[in-house]
mmCIF file of C-alpha atoms and ligand atoms in Angstrom:
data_model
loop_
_atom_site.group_PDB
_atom_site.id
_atom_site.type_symbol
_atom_site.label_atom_id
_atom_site.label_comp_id
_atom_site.label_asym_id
_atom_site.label_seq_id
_atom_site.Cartn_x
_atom_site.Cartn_y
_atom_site.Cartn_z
ATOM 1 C CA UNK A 1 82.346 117.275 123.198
ATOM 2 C CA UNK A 2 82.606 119.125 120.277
ATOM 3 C CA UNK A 3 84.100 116.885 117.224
ATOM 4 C CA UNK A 4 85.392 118.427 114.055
ATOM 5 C CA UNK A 5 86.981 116.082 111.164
ATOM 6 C CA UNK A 6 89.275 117.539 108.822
ATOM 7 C CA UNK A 7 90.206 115.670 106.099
ATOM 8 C CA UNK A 8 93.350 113.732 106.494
ATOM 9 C CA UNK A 9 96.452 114.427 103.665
ATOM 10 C CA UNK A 10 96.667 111.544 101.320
ATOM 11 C CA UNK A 11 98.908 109.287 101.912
ATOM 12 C CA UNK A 12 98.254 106.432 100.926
ATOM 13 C CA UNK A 13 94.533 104.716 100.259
ATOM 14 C CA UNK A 14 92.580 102.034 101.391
ATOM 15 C CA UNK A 15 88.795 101.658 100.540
ATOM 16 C CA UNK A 16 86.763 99.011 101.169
ATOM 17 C CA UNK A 17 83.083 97.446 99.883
ATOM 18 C CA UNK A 18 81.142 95.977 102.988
ATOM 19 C CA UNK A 19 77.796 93.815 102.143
ATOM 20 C CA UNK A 20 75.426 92.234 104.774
ATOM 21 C CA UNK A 21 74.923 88.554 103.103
ATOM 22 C CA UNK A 22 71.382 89.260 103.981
ATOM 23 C CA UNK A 23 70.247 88.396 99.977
ATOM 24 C CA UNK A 24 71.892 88.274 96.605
ATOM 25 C CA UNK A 25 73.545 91.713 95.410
ATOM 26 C CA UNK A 26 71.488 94.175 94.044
ATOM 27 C CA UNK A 27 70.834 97.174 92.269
ATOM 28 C CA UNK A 28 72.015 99.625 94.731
ATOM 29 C CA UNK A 29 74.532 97.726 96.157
ATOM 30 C CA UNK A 30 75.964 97.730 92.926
ATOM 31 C CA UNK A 31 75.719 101.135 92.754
ATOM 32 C CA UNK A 32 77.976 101.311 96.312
ATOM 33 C CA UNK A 33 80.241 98.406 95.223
ATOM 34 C CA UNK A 34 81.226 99.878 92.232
ATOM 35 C CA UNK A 35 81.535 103.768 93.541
ATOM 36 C CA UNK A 36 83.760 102.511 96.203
ATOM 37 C CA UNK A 37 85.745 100.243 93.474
ATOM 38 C CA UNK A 38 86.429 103.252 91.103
ATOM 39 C CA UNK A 39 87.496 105.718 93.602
ATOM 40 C CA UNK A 40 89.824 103.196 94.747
ATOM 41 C CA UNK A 41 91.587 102.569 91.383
ATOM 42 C CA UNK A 42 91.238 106.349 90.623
ATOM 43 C CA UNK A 43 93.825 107.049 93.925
ATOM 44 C CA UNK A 44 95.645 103.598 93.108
ATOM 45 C CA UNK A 45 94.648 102.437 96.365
ATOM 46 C CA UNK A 46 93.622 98.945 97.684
ATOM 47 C CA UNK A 47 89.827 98.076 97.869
ATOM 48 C CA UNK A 48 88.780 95.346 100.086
ATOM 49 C CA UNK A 49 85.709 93.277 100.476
ATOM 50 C CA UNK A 50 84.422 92.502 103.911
ATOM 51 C CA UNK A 51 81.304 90.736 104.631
ATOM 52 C CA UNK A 52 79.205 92.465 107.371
ATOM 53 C CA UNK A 53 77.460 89.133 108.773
ATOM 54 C CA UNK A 54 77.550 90.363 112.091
ATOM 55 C CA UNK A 55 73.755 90.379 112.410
ATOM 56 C CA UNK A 56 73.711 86.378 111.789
ATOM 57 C CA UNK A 57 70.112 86.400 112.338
ATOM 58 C CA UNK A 58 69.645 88.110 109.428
ATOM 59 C CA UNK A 59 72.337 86.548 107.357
ATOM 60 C CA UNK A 60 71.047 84.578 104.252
ATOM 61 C CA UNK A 61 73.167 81.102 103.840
ATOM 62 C CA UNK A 62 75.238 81.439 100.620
ATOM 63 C CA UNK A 63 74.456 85.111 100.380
ATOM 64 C CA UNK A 64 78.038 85.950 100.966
ATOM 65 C CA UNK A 65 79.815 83.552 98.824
ATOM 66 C CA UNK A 66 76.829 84.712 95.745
ATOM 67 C CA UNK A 67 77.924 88.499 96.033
ATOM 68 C CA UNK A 68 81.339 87.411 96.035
ATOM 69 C CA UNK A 69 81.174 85.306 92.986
ATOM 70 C CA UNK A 70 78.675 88.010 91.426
ATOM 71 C CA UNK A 71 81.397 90.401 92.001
ATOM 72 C CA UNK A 72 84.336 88.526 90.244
ATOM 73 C CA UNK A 73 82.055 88.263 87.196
ATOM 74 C CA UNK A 74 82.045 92.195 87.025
ATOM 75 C CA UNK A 75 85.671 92.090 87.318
ATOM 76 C CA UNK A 76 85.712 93.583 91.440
ATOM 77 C CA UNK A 77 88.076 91.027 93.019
ATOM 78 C CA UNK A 78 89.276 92.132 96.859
ATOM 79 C CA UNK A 79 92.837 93.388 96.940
ATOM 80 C CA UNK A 80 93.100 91.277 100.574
ATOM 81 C CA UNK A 81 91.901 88.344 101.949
ATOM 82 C CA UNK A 82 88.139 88.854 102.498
ATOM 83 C CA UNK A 83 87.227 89.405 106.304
ATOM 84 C CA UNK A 84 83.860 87.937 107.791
ATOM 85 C CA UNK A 85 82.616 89.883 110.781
ATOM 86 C CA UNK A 86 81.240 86.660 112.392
ATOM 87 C CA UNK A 87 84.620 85.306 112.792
ATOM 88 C CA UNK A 88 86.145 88.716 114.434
ATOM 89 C CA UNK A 89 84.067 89.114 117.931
ATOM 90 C CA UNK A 90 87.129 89.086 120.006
ATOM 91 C CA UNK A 91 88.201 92.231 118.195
ATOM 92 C CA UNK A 92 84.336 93.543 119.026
ATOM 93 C CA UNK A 93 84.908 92.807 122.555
ATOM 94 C CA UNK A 94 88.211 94.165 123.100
ATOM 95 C CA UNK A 95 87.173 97.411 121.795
ATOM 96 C CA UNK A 96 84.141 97.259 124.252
ATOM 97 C CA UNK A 97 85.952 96.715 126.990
ATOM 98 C CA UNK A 98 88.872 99.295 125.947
ATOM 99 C CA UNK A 99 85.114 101.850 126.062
ATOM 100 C CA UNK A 100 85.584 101.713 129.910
ATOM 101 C CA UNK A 101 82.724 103.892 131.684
ATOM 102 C CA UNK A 102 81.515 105.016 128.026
ATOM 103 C CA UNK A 103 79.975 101.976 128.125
ATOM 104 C CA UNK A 104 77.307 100.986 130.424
ATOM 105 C CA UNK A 105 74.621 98.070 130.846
ATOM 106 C CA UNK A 106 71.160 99.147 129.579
ATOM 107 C CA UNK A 107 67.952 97.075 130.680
ATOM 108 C CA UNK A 108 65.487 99.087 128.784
ATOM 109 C CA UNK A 109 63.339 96.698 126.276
ATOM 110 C CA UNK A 110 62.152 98.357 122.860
ATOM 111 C CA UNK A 111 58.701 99.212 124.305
ATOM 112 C CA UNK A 112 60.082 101.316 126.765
ATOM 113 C CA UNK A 113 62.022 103.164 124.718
ATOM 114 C CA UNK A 114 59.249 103.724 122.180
ATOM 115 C CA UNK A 115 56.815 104.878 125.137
ATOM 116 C CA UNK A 116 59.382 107.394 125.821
ATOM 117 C CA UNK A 117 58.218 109.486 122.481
ATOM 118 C CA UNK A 118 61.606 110.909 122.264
ATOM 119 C CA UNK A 119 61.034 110.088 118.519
ATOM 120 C CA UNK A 120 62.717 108.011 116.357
ATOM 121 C CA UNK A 121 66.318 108.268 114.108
ATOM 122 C CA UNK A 122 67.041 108.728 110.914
ATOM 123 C CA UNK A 123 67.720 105.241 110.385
ATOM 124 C CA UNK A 124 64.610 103.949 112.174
ATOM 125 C CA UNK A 125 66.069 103.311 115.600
ATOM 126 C CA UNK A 126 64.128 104.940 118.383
ATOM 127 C CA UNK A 127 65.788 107.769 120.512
ATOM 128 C CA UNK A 128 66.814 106.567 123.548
ATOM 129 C CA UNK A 129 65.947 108.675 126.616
ATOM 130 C CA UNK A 130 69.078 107.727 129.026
ATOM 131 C CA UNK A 131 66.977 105.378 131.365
ATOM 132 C CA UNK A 132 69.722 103.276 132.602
ATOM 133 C CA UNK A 133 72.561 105.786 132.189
ATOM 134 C CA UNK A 134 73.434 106.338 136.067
ATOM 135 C CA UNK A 135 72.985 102.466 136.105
ATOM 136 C CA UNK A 136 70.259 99.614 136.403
ATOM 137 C CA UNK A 137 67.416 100.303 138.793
ATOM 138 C CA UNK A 138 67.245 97.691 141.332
ATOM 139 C CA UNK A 139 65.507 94.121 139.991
ATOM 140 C CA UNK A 140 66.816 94.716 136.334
ATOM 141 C CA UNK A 141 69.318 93.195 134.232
ATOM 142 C CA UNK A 142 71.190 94.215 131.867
ATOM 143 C CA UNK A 143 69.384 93.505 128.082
ATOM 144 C CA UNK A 144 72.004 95.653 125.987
ATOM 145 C CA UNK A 145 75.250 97.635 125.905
ATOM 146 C CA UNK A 146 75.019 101.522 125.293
ATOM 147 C CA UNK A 147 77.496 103.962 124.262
ATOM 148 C CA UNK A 148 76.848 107.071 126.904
ATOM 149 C CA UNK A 149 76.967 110.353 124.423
ATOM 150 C CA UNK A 150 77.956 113.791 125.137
ATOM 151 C CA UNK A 151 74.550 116.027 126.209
ATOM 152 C CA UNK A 152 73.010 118.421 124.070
ATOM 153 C CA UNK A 153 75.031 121.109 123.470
ATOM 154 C CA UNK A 154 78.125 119.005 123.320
ATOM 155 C CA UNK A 155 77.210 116.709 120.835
ATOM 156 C CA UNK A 156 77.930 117.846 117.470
ATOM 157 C CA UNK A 157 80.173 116.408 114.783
ATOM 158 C CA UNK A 158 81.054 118.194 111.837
ATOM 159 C CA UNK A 159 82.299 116.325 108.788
ATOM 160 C CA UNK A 160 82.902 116.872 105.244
ATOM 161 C CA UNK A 161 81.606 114.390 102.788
ATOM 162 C CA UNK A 162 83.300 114.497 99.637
ATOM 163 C CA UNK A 163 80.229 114.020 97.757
ATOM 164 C CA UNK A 164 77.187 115.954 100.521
ATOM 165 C CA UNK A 165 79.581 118.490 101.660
ATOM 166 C CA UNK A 166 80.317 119.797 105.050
ATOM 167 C CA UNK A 167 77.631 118.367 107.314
ATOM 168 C CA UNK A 168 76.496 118.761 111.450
ATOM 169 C CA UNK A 169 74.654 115.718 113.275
ATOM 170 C CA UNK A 170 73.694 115.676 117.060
ATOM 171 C CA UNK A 171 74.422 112.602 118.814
ATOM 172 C CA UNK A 172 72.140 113.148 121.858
ATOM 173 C CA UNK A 173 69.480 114.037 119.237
ATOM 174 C CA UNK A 174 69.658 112.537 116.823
ATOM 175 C CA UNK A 175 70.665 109.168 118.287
ATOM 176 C CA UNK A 176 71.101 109.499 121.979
ATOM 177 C CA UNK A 177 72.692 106.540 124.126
ATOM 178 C CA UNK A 178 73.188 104.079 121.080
ATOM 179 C CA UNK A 179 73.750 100.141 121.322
ATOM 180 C CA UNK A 180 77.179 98.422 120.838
ATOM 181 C CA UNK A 181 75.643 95.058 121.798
ATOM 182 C CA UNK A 182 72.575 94.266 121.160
ATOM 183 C CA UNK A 183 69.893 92.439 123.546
ATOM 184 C CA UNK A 184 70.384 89.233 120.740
ATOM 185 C CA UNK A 185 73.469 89.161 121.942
ATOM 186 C CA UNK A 186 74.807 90.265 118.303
ATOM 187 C CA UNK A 187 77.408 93.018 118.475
ATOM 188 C CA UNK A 188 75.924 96.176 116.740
ATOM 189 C CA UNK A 189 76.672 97.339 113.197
ATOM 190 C CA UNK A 190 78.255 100.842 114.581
ATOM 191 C CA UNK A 191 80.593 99.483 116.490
ATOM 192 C CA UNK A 192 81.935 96.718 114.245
ATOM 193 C CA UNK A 193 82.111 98.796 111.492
ATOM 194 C CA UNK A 194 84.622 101.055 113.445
ATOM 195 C CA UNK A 195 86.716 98.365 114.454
ATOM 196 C CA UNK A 196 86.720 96.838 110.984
ATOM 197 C CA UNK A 197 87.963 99.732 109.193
ATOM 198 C CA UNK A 198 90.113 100.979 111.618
ATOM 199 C CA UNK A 199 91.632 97.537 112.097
ATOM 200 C CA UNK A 200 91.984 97.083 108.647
ATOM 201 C CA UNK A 201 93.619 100.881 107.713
ATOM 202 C CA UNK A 202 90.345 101.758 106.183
ATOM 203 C CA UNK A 203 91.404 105.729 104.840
ATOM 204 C CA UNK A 204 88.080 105.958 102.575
ATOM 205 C CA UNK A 205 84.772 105.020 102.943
ATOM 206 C CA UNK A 206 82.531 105.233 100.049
ATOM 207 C CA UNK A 207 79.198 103.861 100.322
ATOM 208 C CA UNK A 208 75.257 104.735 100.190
ATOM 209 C CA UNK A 209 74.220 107.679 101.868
ATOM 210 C CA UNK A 210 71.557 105.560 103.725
ATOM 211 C CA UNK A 211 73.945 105.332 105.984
ATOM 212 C CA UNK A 212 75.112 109.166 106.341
ATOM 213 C CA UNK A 213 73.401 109.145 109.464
ATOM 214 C CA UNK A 214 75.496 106.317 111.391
ATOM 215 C CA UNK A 215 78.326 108.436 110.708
ATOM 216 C CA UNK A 216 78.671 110.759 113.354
ATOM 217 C CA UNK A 217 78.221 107.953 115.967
ATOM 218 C CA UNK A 218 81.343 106.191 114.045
ATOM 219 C CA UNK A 219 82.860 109.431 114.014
ATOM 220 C CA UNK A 220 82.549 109.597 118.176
ATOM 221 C CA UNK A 221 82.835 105.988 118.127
ATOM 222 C CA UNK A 222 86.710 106.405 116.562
ATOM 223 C CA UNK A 223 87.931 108.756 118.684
ATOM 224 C CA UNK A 224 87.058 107.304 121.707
ATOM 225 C CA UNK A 225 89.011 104.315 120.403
ATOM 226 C CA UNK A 226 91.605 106.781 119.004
ATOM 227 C CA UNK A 227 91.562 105.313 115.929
ATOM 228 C CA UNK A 228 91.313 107.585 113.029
ATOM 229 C CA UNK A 229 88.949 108.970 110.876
ATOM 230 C CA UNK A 230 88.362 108.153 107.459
ATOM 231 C CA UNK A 231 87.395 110.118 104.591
ATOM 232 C CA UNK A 232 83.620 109.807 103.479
ATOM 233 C CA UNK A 233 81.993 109.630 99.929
ATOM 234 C CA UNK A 234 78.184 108.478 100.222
ATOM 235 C CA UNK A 235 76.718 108.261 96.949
ATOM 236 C CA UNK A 236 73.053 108.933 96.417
ATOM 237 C CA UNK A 237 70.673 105.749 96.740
ATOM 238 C CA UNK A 238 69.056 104.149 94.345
ATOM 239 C CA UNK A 239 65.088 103.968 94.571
ATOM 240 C CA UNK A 240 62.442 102.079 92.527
ATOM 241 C CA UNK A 241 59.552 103.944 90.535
ATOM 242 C CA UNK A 242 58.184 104.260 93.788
ATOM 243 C CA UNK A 243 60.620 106.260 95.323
ATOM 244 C CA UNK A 244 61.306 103.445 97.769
ATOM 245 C CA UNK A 245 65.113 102.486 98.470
ATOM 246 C CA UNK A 246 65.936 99.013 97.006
ATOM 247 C CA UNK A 247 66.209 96.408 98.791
ATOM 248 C CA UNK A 248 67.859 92.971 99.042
ATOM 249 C CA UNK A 249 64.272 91.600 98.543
ATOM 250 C CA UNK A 250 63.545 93.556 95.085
ATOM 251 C CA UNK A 251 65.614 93.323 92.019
ATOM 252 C CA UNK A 252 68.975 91.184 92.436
ATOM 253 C CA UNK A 253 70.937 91.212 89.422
ATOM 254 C CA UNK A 254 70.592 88.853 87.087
ATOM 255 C CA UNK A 255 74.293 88.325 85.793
ATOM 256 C CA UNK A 256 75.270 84.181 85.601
ATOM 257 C CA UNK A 257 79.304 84.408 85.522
ATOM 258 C CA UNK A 258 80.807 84.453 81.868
ATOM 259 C CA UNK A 259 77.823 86.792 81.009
ATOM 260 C CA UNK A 260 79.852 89.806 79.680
ATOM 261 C CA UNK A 261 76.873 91.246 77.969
ATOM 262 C CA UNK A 262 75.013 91.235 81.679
ATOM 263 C CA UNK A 263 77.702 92.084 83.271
ATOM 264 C CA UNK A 264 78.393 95.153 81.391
ATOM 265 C CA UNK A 265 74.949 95.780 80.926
ATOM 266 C CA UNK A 266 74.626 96.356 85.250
ATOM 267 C CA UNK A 267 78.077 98.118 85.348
ATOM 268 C CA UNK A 268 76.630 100.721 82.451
ATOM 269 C CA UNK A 269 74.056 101.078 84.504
ATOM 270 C CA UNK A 270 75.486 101.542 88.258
ATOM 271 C CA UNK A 271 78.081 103.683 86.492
ATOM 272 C CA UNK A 272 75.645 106.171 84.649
ATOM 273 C CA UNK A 273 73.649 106.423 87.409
ATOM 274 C CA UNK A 274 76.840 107.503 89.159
ATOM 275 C CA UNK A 275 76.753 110.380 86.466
ATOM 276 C CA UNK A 276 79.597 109.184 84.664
ATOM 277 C CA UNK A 277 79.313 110.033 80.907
ATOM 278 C CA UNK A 278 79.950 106.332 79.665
ATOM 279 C CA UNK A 279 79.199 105.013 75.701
ATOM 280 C CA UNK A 280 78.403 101.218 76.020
ATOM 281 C CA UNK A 281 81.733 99.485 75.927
ATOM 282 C CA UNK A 282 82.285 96.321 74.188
ATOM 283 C CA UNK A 283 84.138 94.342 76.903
ATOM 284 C CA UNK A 284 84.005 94.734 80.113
ATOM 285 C CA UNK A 285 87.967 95.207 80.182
ATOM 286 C CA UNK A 286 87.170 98.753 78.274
ATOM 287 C CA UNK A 287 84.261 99.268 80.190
ATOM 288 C CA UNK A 288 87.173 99.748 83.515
ATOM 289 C CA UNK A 289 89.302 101.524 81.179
ATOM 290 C CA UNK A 290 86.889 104.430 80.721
ATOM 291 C CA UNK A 291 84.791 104.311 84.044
ATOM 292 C CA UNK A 292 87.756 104.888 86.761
ATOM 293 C CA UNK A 293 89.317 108.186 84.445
ATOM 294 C CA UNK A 294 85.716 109.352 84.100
ATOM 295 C CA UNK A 295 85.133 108.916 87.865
ATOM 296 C CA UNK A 296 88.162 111.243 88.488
ATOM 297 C CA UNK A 297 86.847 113.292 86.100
ATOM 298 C CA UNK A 298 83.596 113.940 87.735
ATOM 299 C CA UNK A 299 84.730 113.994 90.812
ATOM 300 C CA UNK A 300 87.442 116.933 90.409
ATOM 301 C CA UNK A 301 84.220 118.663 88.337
ATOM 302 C CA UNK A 302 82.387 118.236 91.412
ATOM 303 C CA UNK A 303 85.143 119.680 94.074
ATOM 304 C CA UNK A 304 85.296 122.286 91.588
ATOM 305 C CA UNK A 305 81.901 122.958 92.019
ATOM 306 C CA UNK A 306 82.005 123.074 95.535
ATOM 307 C CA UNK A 307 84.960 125.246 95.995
HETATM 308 N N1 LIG B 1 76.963 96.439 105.754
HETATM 309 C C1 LIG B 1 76.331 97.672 105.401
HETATM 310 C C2 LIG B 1 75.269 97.427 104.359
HETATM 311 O O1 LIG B 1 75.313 96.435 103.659
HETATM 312 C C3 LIG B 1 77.307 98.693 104.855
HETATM 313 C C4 LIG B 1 78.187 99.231 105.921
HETATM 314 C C5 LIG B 1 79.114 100.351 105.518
HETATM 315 O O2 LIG B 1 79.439 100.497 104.343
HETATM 316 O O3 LIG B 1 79.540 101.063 106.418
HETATM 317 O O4 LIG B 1 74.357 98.229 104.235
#
């Protein structure tokens, strides 16, 4: 299979900002929360809030309702009800079962697929090297659920991101046979994260481009499920002095709510590190008022650029 995306006419918009509770908000996040929140209100669209605790072992209690409370005190309130992936499994495994044969049982543990040396993914997951594709050999059992990919050759998709431009991932490189439920039991991030936003009309994804590599497995993914596919925006990350990406564990943000100095103070920054042009603003009422014009702004100055 050879996939190619092409960006769908605009309609009508829905974005959408999707934490993992796994710590309070931080830095970055901010940086995705608020890039996402912008281009939202730039296309009048809705912008939702979703809580990606899917991975409940790595859920942090209170996480969730923290970055939700953080976010009302910068003024980012979710257009819907928010959604909480731990309550939405039966969607999960409907959309596993609707896989069919695209699916199959995998009984491979993560030393075997490290000894493999296929190498490992851009997001850190080790390449899996088919094993239990034509099924389990006898006197195994089934650890995890795989996605089967198309074969080298077969497995490009070509996207265009609105910020990175038009770009080509492999899936049998670059990912090979990935998980949909993991050997926790936990269903995976990739396959959630399709459901979710194609349940919930997602049209626009904006979010760090630490996770421009998941996307042509969504990509594939979608149109197996013949859902859609969304635009993509992934905004640049933001790293420490170290160059290291920041984490939940470094640097929440300090902002108590009622704190419109603070709270301005982080939006400035997320915002200017977004390349928008901003003076300080004395509430955070005219901080909204410039950012979202000077998002469009930038934005058509980019696509200008690019054309
Ligand atoms: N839950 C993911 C994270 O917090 C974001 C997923 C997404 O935006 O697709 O990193």
């Amino acid at each position: 299979m050879s996939t190619t995306i092409s960006t769908p006419a605009s309609t009508s918009y829905v974005g959408r900002f999707a934490p993992s509770p796994t710590g309070p908000l931080h830095a970055g996040s901010l940086v995705a929360a608020l890039a996402s929140y912008l281009d939202a209100r730039a296309h009048h669209g809705e912008w939702l809030v979703r809580i990606e605790d899917i991975d409940e072992g790595r859920s942090v209690a209170g996480a969730d309702m923290a970055i939700l409370a953080l976010l009302e005190s910068l003024g980012m309130v979710s257009d819907r009800e928010v959604v909480w992936q731990s309550r939405r499994k039966s969607l999960y495994e409907a959309a596993a079962q609707q896989l069919g044969q695209h699916a199959y049982p995998c009984g491979c543990n993560r030393r075997e697929i490290l000894d493999s040396r296929l190498g490992v993914a851009p997001d850190g997951a080790a390449i899996y090297p088919g094993t239990c594709r034509h099924g389990l050999a006898p006197g195994r059992t089934m650890r995890s659920l795989r996605l089967r990919v198309p074969e080298g050759g077969a497995d490009d998709v070509t996207f265009t991101d609105r910020f990175m431009g038009t770009l080509t991932q492999h899936l049998a490189l670059d990912s090979g046979d990935f998980v949909l439920k993991r050997a926790d039991g936990y269903w995976a991030y990739q396959l959630a994260v399709v459901v979710d936003d194609a349940d919930q009309g997602v049209t626009d994804i904006v979010r760090g481009a630490d996770l421009i590599d998941s996307t042509a497995r969504q990509i594939y993914l979608q149109t197996l499920l013949g859902a859609p596919t969304p635009r993509y925006l992934h905004v640049p990350v933001v790293r420490n002095a170290a160059g290291e990406k920041l984490s939940k564990q470094t640097g929440a943000l300090a902002v108590l709510p009622g704190d419109e100095p603070a709270a301005i103070a982080a939006l400035l920054d997320a915002a200017r590190f977004l390349g928008l042009p901003l003076e300080r603003p004395g509430t955070l009422a005219s901080f909204w008022r410039a950012a979202i014009p000077a998002w469009s702004a930038m934005l058509a100055e980019r696509e200008g650029r690019q054309r």
